[in-house]
mmCIF file of C-alpha atoms in Angstrom:
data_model
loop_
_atom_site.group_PDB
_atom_site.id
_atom_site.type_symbol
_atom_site.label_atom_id
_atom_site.label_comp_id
_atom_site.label_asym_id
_atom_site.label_seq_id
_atom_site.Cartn_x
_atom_site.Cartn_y
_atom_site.Cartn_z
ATOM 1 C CA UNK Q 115 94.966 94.173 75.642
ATOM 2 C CA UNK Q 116 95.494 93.739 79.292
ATOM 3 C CA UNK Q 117 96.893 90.412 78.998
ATOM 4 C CA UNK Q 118 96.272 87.394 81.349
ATOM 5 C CA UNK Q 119 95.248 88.952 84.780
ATOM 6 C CA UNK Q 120 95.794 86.876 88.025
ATOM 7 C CA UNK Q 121 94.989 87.726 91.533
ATOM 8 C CA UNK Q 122 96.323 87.422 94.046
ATOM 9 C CA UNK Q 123 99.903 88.061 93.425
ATOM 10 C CA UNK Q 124 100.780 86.828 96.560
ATOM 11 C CA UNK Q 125 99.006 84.822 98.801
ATOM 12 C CA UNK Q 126 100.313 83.491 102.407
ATOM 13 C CA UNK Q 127 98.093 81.259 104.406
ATOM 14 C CA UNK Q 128 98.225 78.619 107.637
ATOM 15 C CA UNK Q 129 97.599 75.049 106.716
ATOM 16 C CA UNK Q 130 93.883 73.633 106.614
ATOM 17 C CA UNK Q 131 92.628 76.850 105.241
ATOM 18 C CA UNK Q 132 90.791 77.371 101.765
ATOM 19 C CA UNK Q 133 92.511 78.856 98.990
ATOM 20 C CA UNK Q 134 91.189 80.762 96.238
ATOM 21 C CA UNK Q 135 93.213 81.816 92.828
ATOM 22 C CA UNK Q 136 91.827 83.469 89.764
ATOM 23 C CA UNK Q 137 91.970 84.231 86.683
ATOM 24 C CA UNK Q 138 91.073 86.248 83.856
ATOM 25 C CA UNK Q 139 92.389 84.878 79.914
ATOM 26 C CA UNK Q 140 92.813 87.035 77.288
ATOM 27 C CA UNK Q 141 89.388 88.292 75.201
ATOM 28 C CA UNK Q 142 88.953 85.827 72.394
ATOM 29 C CA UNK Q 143 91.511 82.599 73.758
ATOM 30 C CA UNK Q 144 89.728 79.338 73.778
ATOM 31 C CA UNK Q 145 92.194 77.651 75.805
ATOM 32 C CA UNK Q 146 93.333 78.179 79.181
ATOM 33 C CA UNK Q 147 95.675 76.417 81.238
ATOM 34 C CA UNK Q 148 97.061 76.313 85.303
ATOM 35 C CA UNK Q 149 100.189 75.211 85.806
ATOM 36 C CA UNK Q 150 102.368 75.158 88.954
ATOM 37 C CA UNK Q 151 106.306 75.980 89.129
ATOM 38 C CA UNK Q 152 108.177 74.959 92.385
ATOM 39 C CA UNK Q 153 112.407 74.446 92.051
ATOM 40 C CA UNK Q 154 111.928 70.881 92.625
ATOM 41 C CA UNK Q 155 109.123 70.088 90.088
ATOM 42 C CA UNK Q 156 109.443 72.732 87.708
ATOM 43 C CA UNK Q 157 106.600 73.485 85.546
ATOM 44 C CA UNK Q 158 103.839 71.049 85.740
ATOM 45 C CA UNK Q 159 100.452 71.106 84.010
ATOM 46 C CA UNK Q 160 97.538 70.794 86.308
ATOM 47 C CA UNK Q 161 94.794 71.240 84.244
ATOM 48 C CA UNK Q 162 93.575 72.995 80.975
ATOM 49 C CA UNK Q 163 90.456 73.861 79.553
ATOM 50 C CA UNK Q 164 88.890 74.343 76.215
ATOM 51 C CA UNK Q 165 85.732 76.536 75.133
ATOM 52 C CA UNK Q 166 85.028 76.180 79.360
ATOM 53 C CA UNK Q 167 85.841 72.508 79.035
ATOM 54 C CA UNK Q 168 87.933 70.918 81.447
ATOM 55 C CA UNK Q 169 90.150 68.850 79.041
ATOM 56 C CA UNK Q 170 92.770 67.408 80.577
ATOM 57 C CA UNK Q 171 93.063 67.150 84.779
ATOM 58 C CA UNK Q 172 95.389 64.535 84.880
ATOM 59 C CA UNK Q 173 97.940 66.772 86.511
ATOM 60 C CA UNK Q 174 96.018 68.000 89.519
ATOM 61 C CA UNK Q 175 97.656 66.630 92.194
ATOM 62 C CA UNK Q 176 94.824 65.284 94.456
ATOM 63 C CA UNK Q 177 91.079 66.326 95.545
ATOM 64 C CA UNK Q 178 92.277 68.989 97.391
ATOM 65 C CA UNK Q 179 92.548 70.676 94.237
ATOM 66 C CA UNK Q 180 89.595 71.846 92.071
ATOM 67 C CA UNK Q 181 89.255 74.199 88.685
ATOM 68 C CA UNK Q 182 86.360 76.009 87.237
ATOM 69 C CA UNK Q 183 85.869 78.017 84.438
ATOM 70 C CA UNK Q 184 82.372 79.362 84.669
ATOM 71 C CA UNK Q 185 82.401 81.299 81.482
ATOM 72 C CA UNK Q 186 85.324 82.470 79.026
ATOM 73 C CA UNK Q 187 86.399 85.390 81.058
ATOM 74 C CA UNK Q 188 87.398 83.748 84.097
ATOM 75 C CA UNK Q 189 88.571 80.417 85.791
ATOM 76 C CA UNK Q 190 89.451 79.661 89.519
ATOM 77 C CA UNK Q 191 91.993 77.424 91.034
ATOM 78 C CA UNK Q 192 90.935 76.256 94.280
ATOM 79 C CA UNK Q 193 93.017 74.393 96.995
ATOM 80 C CA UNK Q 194 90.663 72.851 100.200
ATOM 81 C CA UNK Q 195 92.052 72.065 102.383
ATOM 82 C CA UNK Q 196 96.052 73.418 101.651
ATOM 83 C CA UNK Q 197 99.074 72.225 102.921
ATOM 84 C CA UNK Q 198 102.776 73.284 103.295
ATOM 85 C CA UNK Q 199 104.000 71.277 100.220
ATOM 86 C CA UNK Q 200 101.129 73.539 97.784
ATOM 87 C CA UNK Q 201 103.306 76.199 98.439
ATOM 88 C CA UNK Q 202 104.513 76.987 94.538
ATOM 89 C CA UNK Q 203 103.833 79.851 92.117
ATOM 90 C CA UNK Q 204 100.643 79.101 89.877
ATOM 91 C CA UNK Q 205 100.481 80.243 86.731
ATOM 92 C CA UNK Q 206 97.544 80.537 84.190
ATOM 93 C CA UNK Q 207 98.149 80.569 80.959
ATOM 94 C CA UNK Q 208 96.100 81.105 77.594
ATOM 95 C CA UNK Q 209 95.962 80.806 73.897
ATOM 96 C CA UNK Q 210 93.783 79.914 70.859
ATOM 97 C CA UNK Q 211 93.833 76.533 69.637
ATOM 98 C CA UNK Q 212 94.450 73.334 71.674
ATOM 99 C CA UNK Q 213 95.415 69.618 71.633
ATOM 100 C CA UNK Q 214 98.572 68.821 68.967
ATOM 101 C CA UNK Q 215 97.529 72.664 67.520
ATOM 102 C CA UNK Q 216 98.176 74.368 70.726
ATOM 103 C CA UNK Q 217 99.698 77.486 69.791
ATOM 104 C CA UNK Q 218 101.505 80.423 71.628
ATOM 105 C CA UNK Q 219 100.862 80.566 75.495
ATOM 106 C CA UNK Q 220 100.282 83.928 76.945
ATOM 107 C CA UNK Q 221 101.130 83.556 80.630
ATOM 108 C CA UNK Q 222 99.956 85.636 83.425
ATOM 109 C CA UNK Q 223 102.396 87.098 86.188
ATOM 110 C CA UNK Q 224 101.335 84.663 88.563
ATOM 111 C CA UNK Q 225 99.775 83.896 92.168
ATOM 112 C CA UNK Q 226 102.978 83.086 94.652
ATOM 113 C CA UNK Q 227 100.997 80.865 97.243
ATOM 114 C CA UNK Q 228 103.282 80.366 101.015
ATOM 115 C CA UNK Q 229 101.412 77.608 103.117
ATOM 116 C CA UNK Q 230 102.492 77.725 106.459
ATOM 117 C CA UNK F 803 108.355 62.736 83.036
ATOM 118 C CA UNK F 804 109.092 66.151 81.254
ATOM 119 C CA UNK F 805 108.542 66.021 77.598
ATOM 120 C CA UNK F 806 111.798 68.761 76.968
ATOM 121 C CA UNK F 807 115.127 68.576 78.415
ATOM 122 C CA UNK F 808 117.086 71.615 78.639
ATOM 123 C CA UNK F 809 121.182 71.301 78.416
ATOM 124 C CA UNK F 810 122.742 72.609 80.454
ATOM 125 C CA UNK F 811 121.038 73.896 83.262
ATOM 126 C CA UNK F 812 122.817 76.909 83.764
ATOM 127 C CA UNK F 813 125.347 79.057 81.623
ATOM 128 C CA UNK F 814 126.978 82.039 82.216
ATOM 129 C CA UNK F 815 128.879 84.275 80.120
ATOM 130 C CA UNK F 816 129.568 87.348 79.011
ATOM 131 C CA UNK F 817 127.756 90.689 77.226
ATOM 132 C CA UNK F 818 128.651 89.927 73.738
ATOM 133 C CA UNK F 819 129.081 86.257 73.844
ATOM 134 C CA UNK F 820 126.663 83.902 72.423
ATOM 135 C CA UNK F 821 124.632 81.798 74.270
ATOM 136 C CA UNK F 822 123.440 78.360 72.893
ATOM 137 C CA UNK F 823 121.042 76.043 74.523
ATOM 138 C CA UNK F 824 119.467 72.640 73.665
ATOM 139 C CA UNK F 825 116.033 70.515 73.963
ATOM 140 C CA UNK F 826 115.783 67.255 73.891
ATOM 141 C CA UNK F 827 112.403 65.361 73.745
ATOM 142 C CA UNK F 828 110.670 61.817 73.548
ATOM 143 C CA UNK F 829 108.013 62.001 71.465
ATOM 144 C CA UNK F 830 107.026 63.004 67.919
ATOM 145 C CA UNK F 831 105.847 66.784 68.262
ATOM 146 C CA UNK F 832 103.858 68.644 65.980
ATOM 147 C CA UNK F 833 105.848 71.638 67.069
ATOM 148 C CA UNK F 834 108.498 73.155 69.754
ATOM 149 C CA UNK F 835 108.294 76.338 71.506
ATOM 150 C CA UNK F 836 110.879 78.239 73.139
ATOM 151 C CA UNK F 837 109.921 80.842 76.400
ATOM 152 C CA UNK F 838 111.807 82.707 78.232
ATOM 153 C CA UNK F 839 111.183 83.901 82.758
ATOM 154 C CA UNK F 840 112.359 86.228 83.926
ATOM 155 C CA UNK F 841 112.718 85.946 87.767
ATOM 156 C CA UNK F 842 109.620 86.634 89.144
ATOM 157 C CA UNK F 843 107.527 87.000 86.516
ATOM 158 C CA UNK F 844 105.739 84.779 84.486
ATOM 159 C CA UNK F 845 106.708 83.381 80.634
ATOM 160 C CA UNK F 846 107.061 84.818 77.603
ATOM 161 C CA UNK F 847 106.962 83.644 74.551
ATOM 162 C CA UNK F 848 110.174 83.722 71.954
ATOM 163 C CA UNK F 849 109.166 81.142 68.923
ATOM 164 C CA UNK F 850 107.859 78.538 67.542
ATOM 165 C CA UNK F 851 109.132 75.873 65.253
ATOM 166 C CA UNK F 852 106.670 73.269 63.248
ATOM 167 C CA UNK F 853 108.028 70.346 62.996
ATOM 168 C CA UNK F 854 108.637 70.350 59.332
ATOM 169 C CA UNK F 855 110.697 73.333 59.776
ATOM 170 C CA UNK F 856 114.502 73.268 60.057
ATOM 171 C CA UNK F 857 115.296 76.572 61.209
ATOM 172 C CA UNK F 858 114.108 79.728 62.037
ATOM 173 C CA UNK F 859 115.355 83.088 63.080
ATOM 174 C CA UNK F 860 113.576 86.172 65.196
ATOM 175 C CA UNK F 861 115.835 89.034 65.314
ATOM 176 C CA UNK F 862 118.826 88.060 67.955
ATOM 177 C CA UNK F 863 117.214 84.242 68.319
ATOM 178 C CA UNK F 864 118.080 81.408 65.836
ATOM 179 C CA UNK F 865 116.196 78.024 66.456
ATOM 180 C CA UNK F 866 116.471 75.146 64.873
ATOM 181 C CA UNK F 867 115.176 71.777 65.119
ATOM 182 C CA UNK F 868 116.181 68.566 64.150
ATOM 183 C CA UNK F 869 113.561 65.518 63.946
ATOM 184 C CA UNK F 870 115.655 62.817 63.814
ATOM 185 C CA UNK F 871 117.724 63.390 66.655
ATOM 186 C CA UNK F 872 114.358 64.781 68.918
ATOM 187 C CA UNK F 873 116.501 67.853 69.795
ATOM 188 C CA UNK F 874 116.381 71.652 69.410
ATOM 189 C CA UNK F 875 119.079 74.398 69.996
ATOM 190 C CA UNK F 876 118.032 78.058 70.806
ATOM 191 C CA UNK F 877 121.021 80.375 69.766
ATOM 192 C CA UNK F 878 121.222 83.951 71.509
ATOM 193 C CA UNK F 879 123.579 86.029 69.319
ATOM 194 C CA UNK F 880 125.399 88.960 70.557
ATOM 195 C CA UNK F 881 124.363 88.376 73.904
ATOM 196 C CA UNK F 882 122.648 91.635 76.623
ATOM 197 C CA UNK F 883 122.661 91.627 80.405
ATOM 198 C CA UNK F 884 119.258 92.362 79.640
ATOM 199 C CA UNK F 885 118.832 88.692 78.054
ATOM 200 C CA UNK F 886 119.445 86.878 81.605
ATOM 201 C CA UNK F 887 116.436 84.354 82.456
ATOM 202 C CA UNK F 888 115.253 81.133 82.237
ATOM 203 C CA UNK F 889 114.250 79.764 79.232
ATOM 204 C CA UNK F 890 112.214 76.727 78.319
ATOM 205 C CA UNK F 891 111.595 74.710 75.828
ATOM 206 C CA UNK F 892 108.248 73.288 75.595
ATOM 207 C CA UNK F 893 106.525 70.601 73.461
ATOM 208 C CA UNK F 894 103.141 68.734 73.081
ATOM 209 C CA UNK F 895 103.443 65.052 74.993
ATOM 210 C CA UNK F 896 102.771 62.304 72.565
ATOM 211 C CA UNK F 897 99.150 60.897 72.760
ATOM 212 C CA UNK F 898 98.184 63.061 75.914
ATOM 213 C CA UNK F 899 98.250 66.858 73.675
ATOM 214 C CA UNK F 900 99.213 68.332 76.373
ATOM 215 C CA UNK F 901 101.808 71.509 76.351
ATOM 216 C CA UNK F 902 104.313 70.459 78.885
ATOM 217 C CA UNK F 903 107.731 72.408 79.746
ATOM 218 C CA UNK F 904 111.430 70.992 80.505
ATOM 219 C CA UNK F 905 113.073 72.725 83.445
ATOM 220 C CA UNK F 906 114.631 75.535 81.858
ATOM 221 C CA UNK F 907 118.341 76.411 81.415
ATOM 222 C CA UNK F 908 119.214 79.535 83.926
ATOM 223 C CA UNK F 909 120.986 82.129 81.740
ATOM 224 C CA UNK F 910 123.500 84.907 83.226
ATOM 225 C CA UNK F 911 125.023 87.294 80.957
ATOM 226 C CA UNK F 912 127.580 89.263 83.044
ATOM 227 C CA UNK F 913 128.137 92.561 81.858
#
């Protein structure tokens, strides 16, 4: 298995403009989650998803940011439009089970996003 | 707030040593899980602890978990340069089920 698979790697963009991330789980995880790593912050839970389902998008920090998950093989974290302070390293993350059962995370390598 | 606290924040020490590091959380969990960054790359996880468990072991890695006290050590034994990362603890936030991570002890293991 090819593991989680996020693109881009590395992403550097001027404020105001649209920003795309993706990502593809692992075959067979219900669960998927995007969370967002900065020194400051640390890691913080944006959203997650089960079966497709956005569960949980308490942690999204404002309208700017939207998630999709159009079928089980891929979601999309999108930032419209971004700003210096998105600049972070997003993760996606997935696993079977969810809730109180949510198991092991498999994490992806991550999209480093620079706002200028 | 962040459900797991790592202590301390960083440690360094050297090949051989052990390295012990410790979680401590708010909330009744239904279990604990311990990852590990390395820079630049995304986690990886080590183990998992229920929360009726008291210990538990995975080759170099002894974790254990105490309940009453809302705290967790992870134990490297014999430490490798290879071993220096970040690691995490993370747990499910009471009433929200969400998986959410402390901010990670930096480990250096000097050779």
């Amino acid at each position: 298995d090819a593991g989680v698979i996020q693109s881009p790697r590395h992403e550097v963009t001027e404020m105001g403009q649209e920003v795309t991330l993706r990502c593809k789980p692992i075959s067979g995880h219900n669960s998927l989650f995007w969370y967002r790593q900065t020194m400051m912050r640390g890691l913080e839970l944006l959203i997650y998803f089960n079966n497709n389902v956005p569960i949980d998008d308490s942690g999204m920090p404002e309208d700017r940011f939207s998630a999709k998950m159009p079928n089980a093989s891929f979601s999309t974290l999108k930032i419209q439009p971004s700003e210096p302070r998105d600049s972070a390293v997003y993760f996606c993350a997935s696993s079977l089970g969810t809730g109180r059962n949510t198991g092991e995370l498999f994490f992806g390598e991550g999209s480093r996003l620079t706002v200028l | 707030s962040q459900q797991g606290e790592e202590d301390p924040q960083a440690l360094s020490i050297q090949e051989g040593e052990n390295a012990t590091m410790n979680c401590s959380y708010k909330t009744s969990i239904n279990n604990l899980q311990w990852y590990r960054q390395n820079s630049g790359r995304g986690l990886v996880h080590l183990i998992l602890i229920r929360s009726n468990e008291r210990e538990k072991h995975s080759g170099r890695l002894r974790v254990t978990l105490d309940t009453s006290k809302k705290s967790s050590s992870l134990l490297i034994t014999a430490s490798r340069a290879a071993d220096t990362a970040s690691y995490f603890c993370a747990t499910i936030q009471g009433g929200s089920e969400k998986l959410v991570f402390g901010k990670g002890t930096k480990l250096t293991v000097n050779p």
